[in-house]
JSON list of C-alpha atoms in Angstrom, two decimals:
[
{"chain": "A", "resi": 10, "resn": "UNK", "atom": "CA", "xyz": [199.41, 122.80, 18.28]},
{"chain": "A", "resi": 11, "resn": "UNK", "atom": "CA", "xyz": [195.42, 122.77, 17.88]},
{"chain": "A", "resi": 12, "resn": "UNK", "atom": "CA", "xyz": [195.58, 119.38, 20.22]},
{"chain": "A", "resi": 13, "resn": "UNK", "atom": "CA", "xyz": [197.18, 121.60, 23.01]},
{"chain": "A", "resi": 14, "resn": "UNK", "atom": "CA", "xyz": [195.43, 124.61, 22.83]},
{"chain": "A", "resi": 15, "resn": "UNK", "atom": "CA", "xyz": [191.77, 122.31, 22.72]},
{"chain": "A", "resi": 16, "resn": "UNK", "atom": "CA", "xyz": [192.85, 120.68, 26.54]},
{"chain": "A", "resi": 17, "resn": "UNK", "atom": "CA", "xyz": [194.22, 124.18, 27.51]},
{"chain": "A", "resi": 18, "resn": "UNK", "atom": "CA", "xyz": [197.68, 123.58, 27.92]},
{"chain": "A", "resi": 19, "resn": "UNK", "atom": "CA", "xyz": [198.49, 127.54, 27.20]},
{"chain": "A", "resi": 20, "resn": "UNK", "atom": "CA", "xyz": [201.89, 127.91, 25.98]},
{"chain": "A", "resi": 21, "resn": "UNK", "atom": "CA", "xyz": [203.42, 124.61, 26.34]},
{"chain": "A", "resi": 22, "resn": "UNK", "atom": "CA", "xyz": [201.25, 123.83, 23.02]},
{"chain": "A", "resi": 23, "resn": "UNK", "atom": "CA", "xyz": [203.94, 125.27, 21.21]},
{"chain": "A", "resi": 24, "resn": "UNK", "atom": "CA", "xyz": [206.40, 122.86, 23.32]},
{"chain": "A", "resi": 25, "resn": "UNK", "atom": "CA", "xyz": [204.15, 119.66, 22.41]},
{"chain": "A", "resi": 26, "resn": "UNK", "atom": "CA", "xyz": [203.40, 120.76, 18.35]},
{"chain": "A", "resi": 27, "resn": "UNK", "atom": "CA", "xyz": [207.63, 121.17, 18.73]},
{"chain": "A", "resi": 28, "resn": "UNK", "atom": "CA", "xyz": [208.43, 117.86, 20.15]},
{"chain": "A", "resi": 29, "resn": "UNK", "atom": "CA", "xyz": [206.15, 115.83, 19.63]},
{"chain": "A", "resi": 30, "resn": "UNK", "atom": "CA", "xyz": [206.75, 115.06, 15.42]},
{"chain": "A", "resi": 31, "resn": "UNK", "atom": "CA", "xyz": [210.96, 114.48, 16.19]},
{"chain": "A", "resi": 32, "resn": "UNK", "atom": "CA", "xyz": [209.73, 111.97, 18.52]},
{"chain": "A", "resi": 33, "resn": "UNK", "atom": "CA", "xyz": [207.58, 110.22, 16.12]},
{"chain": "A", "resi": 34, "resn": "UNK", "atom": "CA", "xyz": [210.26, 110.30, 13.56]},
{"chain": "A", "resi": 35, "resn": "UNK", "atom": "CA", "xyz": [212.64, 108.71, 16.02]},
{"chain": "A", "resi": 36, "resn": "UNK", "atom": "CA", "xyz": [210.17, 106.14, 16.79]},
{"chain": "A", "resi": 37, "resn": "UNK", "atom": "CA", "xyz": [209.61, 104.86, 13.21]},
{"chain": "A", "resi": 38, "resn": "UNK", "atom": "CA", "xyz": [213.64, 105.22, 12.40]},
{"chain": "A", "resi": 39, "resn": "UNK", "atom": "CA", "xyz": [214.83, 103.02, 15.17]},
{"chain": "A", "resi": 40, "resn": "UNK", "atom": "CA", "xyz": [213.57, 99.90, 14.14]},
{"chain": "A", "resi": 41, "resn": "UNK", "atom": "CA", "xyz": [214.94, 100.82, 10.24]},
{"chain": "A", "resi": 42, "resn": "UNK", "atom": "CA", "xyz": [218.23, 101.40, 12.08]},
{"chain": "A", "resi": 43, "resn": "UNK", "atom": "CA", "xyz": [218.43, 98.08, 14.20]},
{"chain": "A", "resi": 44, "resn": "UNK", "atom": "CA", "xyz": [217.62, 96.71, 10.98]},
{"chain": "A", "resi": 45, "resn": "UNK", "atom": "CA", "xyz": [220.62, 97.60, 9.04]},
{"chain": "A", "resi": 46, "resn": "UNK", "atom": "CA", "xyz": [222.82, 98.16, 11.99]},
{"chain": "A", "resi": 47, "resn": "UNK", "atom": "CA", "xyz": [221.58, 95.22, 14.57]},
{"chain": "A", "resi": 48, "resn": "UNK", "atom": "CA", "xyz": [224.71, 95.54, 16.96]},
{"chain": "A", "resi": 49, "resn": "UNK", "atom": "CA", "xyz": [224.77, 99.36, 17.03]},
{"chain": "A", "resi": 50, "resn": "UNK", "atom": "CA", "xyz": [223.55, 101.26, 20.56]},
{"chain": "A", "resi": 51, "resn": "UNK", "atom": "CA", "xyz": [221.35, 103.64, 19.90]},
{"chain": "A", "resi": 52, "resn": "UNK", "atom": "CA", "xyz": [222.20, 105.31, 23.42]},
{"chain": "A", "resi": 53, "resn": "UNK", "atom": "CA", "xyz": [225.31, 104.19, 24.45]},
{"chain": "A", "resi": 54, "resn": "UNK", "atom": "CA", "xyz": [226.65, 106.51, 27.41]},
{"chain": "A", "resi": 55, "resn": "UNK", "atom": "CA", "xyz": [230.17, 104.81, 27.69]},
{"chain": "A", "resi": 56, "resn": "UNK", "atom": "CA", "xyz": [233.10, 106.64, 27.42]},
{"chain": "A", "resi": 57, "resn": "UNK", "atom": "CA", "xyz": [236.65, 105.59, 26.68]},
{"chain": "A", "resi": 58, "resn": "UNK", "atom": "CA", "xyz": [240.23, 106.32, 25.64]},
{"chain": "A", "resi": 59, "resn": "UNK", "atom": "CA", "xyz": [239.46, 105.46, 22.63]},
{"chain": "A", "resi": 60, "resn": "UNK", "atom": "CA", "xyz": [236.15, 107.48, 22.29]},
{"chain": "A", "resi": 61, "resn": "UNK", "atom": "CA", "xyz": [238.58, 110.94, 23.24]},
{"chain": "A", "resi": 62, "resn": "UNK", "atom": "CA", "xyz": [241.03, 110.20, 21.08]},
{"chain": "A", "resi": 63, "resn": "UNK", "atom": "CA", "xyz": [238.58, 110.23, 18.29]},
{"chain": "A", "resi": 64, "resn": "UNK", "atom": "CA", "xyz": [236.78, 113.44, 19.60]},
{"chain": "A", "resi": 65, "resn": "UNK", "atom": "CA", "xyz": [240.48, 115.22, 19.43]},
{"chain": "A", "resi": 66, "resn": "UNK", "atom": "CA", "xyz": [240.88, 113.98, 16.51]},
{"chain": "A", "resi": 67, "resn": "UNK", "atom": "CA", "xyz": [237.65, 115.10, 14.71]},
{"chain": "A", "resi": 68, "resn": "UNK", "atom": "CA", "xyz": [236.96, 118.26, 16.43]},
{"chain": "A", "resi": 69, "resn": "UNK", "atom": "CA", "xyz": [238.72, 120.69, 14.39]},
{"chain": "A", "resi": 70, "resn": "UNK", "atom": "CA", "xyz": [236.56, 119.91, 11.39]},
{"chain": "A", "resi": 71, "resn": "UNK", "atom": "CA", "xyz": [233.57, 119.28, 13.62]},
{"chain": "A", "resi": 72, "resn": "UNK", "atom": "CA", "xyz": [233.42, 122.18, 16.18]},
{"chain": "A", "resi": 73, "resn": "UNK", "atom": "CA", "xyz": [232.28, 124.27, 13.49]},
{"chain": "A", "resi": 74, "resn": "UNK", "atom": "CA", "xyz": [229.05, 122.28, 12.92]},
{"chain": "A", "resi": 75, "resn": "UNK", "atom": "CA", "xyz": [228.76, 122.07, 16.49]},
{"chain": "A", "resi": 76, "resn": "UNK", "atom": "CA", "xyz": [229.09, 126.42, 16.46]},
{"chain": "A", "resi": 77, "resn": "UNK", "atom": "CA", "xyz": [226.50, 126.58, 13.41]},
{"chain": "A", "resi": 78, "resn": "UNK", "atom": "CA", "xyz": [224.17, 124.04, 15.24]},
{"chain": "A", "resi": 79, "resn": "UNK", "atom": "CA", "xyz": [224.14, 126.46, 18.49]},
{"chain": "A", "resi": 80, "resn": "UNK", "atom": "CA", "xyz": [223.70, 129.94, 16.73]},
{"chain": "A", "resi": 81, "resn": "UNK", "atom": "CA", "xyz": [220.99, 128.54, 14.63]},
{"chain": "A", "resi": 82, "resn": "UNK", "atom": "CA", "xyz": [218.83, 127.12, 17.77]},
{"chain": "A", "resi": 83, "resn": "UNK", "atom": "CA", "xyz": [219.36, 130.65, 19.23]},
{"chain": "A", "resi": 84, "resn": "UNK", "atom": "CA", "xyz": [218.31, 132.71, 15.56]},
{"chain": "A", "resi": 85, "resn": "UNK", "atom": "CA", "xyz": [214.86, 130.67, 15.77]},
{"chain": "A", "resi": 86, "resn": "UNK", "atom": "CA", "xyz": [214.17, 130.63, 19.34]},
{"chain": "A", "resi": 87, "resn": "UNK", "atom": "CA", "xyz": [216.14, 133.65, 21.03]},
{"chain": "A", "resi": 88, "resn": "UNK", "atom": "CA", "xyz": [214.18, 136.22, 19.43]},
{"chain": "A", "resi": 89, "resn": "UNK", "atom": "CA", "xyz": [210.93, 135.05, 21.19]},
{"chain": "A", "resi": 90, "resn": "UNK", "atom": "CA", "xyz": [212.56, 135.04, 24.54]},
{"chain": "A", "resi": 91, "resn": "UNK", "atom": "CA", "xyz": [213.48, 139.02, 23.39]},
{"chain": "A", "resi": 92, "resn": "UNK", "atom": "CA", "xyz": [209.83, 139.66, 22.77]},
{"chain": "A", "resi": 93, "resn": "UNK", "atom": "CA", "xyz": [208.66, 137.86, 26.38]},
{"chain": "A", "resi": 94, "resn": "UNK", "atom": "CA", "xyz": [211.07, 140.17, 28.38]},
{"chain": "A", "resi": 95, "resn": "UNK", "atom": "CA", "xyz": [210.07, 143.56, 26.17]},
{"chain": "A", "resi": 96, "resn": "UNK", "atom": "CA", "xyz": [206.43, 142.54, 25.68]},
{"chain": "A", "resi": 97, "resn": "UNK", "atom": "CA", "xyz": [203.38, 141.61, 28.16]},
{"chain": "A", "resi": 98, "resn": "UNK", "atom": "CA", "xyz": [199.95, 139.42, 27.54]},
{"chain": "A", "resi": 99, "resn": "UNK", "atom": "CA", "xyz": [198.83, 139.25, 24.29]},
{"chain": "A", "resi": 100, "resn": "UNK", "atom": "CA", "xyz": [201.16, 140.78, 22.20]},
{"chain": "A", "resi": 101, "resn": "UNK", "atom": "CA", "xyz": [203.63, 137.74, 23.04]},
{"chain": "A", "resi": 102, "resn": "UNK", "atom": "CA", "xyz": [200.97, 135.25, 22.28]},
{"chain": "A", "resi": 103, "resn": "UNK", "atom": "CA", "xyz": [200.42, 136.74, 18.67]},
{"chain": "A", "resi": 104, "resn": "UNK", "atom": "CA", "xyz": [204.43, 136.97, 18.22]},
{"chain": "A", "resi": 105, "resn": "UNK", "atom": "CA", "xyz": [204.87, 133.17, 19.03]},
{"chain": "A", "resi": 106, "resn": "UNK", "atom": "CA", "xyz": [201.59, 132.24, 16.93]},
{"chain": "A", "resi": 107, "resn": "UNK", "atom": "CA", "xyz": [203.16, 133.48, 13.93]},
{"chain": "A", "resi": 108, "resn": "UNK", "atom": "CA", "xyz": [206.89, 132.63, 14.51]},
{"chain": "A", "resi": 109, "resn": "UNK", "atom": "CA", "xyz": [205.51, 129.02, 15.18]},
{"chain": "A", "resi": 110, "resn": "UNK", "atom": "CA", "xyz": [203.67, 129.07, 11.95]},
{"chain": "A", "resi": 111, "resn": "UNK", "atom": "CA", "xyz": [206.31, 130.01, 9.95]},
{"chain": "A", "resi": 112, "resn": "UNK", "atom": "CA", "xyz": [208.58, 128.01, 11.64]},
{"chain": "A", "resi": 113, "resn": "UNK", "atom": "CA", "xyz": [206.49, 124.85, 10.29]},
{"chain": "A", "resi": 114, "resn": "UNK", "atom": "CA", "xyz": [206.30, 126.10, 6.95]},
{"chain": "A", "resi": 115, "resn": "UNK", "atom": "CA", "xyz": [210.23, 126.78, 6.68]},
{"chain": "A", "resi": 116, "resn": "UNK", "atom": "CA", "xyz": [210.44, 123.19, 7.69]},
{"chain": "A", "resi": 117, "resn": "UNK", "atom": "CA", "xyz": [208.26, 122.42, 4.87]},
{"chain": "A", "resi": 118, "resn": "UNK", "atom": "CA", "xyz": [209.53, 124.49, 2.06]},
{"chain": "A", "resi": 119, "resn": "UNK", "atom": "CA", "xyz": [213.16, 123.62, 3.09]},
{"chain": "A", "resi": 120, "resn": "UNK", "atom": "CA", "xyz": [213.42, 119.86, 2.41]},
{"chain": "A", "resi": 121, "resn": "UNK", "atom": "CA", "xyz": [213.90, 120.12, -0.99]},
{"chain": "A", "resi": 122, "resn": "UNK", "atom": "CA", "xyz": [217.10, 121.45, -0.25]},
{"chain": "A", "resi": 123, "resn": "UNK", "atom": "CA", "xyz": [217.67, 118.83, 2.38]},
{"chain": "A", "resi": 124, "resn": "UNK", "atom": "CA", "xyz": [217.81, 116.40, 0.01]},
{"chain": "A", "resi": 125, "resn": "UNK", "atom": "CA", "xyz": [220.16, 118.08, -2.25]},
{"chain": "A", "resi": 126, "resn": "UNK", "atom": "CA", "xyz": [222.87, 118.47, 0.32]},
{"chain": "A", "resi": 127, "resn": "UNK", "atom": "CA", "xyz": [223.91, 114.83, 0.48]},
{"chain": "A", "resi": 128, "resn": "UNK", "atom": "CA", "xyz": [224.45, 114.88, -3.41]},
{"chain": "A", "resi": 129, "resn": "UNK", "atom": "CA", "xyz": [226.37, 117.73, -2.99]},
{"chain": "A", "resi": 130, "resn": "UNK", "atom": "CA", "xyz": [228.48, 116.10, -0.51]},
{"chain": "A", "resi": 131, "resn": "UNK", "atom": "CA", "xyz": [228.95, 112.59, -2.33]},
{"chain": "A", "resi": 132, "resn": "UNK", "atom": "CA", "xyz": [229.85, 115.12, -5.27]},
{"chain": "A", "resi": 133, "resn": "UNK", "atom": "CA", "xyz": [228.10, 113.14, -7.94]},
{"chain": "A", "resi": 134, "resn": "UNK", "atom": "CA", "xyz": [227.60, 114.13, -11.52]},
{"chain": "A", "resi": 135, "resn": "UNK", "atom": "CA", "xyz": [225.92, 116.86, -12.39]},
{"chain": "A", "resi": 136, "resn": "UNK", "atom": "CA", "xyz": [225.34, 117.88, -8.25]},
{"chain": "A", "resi": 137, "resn": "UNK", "atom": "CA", "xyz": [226.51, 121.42, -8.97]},
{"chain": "A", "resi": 138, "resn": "UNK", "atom": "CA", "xyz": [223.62, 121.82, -11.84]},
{"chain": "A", "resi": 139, "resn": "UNK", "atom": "CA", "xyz": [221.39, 120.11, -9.38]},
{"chain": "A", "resi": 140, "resn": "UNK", "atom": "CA", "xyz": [221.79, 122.97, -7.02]},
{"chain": "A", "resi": 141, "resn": "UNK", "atom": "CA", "xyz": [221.58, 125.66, -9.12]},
{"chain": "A", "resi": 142, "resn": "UNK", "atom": "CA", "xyz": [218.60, 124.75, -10.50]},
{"chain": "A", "resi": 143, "resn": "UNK", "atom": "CA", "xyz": [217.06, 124.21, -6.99]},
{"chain": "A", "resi": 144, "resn": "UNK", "atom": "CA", "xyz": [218.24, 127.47, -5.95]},
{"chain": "A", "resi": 145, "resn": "UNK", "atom": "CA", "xyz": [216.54, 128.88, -8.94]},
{"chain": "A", "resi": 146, "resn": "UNK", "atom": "CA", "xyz": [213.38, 126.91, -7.81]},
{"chain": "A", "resi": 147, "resn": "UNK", "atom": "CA", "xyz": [213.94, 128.46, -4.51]},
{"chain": "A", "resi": 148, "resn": "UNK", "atom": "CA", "xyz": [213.24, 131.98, -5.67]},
{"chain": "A", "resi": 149, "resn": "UNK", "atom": "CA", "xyz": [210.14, 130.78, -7.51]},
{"chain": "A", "resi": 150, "resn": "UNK", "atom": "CA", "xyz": [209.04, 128.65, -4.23]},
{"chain": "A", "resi": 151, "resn": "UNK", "atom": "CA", "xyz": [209.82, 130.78, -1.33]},
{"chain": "A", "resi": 152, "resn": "UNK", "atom": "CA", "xyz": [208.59, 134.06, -2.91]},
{"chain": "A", "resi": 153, "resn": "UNK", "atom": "CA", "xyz": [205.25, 133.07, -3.72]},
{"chain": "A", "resi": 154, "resn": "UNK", "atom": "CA", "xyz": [204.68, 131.02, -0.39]},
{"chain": "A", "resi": 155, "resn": "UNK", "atom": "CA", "xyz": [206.11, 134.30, 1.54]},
{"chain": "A", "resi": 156, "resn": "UNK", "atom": "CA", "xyz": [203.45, 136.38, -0.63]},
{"chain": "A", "resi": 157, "resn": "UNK", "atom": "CA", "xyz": [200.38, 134.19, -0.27]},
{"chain": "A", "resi": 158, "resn": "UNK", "atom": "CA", "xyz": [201.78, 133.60, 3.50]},
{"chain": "A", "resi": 159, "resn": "UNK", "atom": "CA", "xyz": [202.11, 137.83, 4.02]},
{"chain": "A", "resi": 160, "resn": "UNK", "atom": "CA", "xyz": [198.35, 138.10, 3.12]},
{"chain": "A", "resi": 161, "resn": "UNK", "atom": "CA", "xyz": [196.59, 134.97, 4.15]},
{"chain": "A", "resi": 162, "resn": "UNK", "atom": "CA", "xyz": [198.09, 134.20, 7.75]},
{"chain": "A", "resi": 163, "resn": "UNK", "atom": "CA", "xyz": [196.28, 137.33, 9.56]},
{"chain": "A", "resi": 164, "resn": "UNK", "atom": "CA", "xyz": [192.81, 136.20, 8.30]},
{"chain": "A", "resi": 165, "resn": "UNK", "atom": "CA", "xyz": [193.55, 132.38, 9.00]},
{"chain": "A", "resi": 166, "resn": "UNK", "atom": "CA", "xyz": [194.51, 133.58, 12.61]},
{"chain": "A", "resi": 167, "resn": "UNK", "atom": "CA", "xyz": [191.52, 135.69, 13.08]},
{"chain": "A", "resi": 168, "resn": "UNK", "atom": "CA", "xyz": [188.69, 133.13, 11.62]},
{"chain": "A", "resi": 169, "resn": "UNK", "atom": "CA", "xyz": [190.49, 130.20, 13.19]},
{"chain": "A", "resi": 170, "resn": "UNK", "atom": "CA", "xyz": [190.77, 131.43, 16.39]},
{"chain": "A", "resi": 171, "resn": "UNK", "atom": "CA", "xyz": [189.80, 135.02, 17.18]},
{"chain": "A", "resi": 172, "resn": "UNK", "atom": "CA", "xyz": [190.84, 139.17, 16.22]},
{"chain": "A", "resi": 173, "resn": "UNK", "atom": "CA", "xyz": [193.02, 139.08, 19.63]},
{"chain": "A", "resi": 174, "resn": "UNK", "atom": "CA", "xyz": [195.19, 135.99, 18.90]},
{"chain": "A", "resi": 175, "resn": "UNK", "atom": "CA", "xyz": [196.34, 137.79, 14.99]},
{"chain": "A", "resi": 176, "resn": "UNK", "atom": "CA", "xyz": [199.76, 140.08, 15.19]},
{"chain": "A", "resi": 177, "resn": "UNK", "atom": "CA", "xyz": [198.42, 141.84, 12.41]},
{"chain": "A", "resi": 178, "resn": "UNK", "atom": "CA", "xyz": [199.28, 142.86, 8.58]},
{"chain": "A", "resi": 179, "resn": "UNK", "atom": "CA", "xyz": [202.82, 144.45, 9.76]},
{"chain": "A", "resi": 180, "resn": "UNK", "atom": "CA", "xyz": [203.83, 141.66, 11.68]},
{"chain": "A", "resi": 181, "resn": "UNK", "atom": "CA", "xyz": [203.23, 138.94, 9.12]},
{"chain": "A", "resi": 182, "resn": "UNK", "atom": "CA", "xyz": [204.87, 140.53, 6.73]},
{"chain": "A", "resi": 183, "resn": "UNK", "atom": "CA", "xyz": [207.88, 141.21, 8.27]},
{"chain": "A", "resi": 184, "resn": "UNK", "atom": "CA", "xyz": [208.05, 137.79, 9.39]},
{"chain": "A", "resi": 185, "resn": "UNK", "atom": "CA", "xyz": [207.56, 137.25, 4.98]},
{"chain": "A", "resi": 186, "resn": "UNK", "atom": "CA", "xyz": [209.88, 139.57, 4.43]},
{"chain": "A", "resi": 187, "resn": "UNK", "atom": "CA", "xyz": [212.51, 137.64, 6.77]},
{"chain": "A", "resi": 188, "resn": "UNK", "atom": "CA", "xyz": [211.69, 134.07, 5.79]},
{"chain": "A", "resi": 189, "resn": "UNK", "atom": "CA", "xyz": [211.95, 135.01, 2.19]},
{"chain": "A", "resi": 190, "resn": "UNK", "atom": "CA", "xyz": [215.28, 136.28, 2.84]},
{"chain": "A", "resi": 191, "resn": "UNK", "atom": "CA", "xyz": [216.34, 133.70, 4.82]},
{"chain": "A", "resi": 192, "resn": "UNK", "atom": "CA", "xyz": [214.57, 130.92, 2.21]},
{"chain": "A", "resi": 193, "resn": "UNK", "atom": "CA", "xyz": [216.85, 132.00, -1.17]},
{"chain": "A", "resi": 194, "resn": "UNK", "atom": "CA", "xyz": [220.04, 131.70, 1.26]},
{"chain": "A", "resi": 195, "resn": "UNK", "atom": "CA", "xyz": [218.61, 128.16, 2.26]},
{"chain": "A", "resi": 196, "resn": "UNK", "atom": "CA", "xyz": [220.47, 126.63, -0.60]},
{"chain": "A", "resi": 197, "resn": "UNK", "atom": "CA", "xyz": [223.74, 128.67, -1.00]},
{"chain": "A", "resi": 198, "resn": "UNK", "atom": "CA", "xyz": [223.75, 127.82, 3.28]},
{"chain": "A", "resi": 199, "resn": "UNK", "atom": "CA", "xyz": [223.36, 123.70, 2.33]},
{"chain": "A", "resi": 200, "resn": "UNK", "atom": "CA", "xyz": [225.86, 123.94, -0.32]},
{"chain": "A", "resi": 201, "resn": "UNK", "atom": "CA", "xyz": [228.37, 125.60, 2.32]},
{"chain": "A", "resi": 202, "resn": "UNK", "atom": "CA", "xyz": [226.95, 122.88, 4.39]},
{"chain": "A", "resi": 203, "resn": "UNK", "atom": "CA", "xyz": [227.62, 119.86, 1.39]},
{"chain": "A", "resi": 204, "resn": "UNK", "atom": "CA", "xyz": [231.37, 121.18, 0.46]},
{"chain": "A", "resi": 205, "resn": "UNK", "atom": "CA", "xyz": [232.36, 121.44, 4.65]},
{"chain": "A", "resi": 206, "resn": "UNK", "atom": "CA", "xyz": [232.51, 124.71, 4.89]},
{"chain": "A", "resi": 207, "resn": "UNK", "atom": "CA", "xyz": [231.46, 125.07, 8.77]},
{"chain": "A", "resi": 208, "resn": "UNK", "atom": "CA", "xyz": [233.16, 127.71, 10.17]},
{"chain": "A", "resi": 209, "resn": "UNK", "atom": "CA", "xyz": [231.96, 130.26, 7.32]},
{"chain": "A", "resi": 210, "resn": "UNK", "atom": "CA", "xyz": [228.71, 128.94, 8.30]},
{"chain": "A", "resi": 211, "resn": "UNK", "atom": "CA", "xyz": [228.96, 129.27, 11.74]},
{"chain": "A", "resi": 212, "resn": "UNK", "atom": "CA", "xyz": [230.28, 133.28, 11.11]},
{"chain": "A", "resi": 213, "resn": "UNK", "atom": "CA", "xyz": [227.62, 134.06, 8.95]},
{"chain": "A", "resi": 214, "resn": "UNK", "atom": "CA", "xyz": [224.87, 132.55, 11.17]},
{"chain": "A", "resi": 215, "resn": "UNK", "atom": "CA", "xyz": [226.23, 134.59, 14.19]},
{"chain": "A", "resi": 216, "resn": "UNK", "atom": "CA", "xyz": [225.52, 137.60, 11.76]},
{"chain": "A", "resi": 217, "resn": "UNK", "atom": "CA", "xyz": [222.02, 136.28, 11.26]},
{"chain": "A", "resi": 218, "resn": "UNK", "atom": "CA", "xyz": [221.50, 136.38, 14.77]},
{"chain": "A", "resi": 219, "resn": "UNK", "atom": "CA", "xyz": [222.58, 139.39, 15.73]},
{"chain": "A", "resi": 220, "resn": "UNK", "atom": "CA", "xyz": [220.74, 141.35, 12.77]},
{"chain": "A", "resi": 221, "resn": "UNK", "atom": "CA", "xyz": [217.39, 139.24, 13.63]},
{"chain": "A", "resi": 222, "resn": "UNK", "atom": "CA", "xyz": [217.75, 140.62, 17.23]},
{"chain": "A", "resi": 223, "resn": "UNK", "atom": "CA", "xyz": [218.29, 144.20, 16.38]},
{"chain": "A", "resi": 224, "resn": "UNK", "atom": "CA", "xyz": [215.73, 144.35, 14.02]}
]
């Protein structure tokens, strides 16, 4: 992000700060992968009778990830396309600044539960007590980064770049407020997502969406 706005490439510095790290975890996977898999295609484009008749097979299970996958791209993009239509010049710069920057730390604060899920899913001993005790953690985690985050975030904004470029007190901490919310569910959501429960998933992040919208 600070690479793209130094050369001046405007908006798109949210598209390169986006991109740019899954590409350089793709990069350093693929020869891990060709290691312990060397005859698997990594992009393999063929399709055959054999390939549908496993799709039909697996979809009924799967098109619920598929759903989830979709409405959760939309709850953490869709709202800034709202704000562009609604809002002009600044005010949609500030909006993005801070959705990016929360964005990144969501990534960050969420991969302890990342790494739970699989556990969950191989349902090894004491998984179950695993997860409670990082949902526990969760609360702990998530509501004093949201806190700290609610407070410092305008003043980071403001020395770091200028007063223009900060959405202010208000914004930031509604953007807390929601990431907070959003952070506790994190592991309930992954256990959903560890015992296959998709389509309750899916449902309940098409109510996310539509309650991040309104408000």
């Amino acid at each position: 992000l600070w690479m793209g706005f130094r050369v001046g490439l405007g908006v798109w510095s949210f598209v390169l700060s986006q991109s740019l790290p899954s590409l350089a975890a793709i990069a350093l996977a693929t020869p891990a992968i060709r290691a312990a898999a060397p005859g698997l295609r990594l992009l393999d484009f063929a399709w055959s009778r054999e390939d549908s008749d496993r799709l039909q097979e697996l979809w009924p299970e799967s098109s619920g990830l598929m759903r989830f996958q979709f409405w959760t791209l939309l709850v953490y993009t869709f709202d800034a396309m709202l704000v562009a239509w609604l809002c002009q010049g600044k005010l949609v710069g500030q909006y993005l600044l801070v959705a990016n920057l929360f964005s990144k730390l969501r990534l960050l604060l969420q991969s302890a539960d990342e790494a739970v899920w699989p556990i969950l899913a191989a349902k090894t001993n004491k998984a179950e007590v695993i997860a409670e005790g990082v949902l526990r953690f969760n609360g702990w985690l998530w509501g004093g980064a949201m806190a700290v985050s609610a407070v410092c975030i305008p003043a980071f904004i403001a020395h770091y770049k200028a007063e223009d470029f900060s959405g202010g007190t208000l914004l930031t901490a509604l953007f807390a407020l929601r990431y907070l919310i959003t952070g506790i569910a994190s592991q309930p959501g992954y256990w959903m997502f560890g015992h296959g429960h998709m389509d309750l998933l899916a449902r309940l992040m098409r109510r996310e969406l539509v309650c991040c919208l309104t408000f």
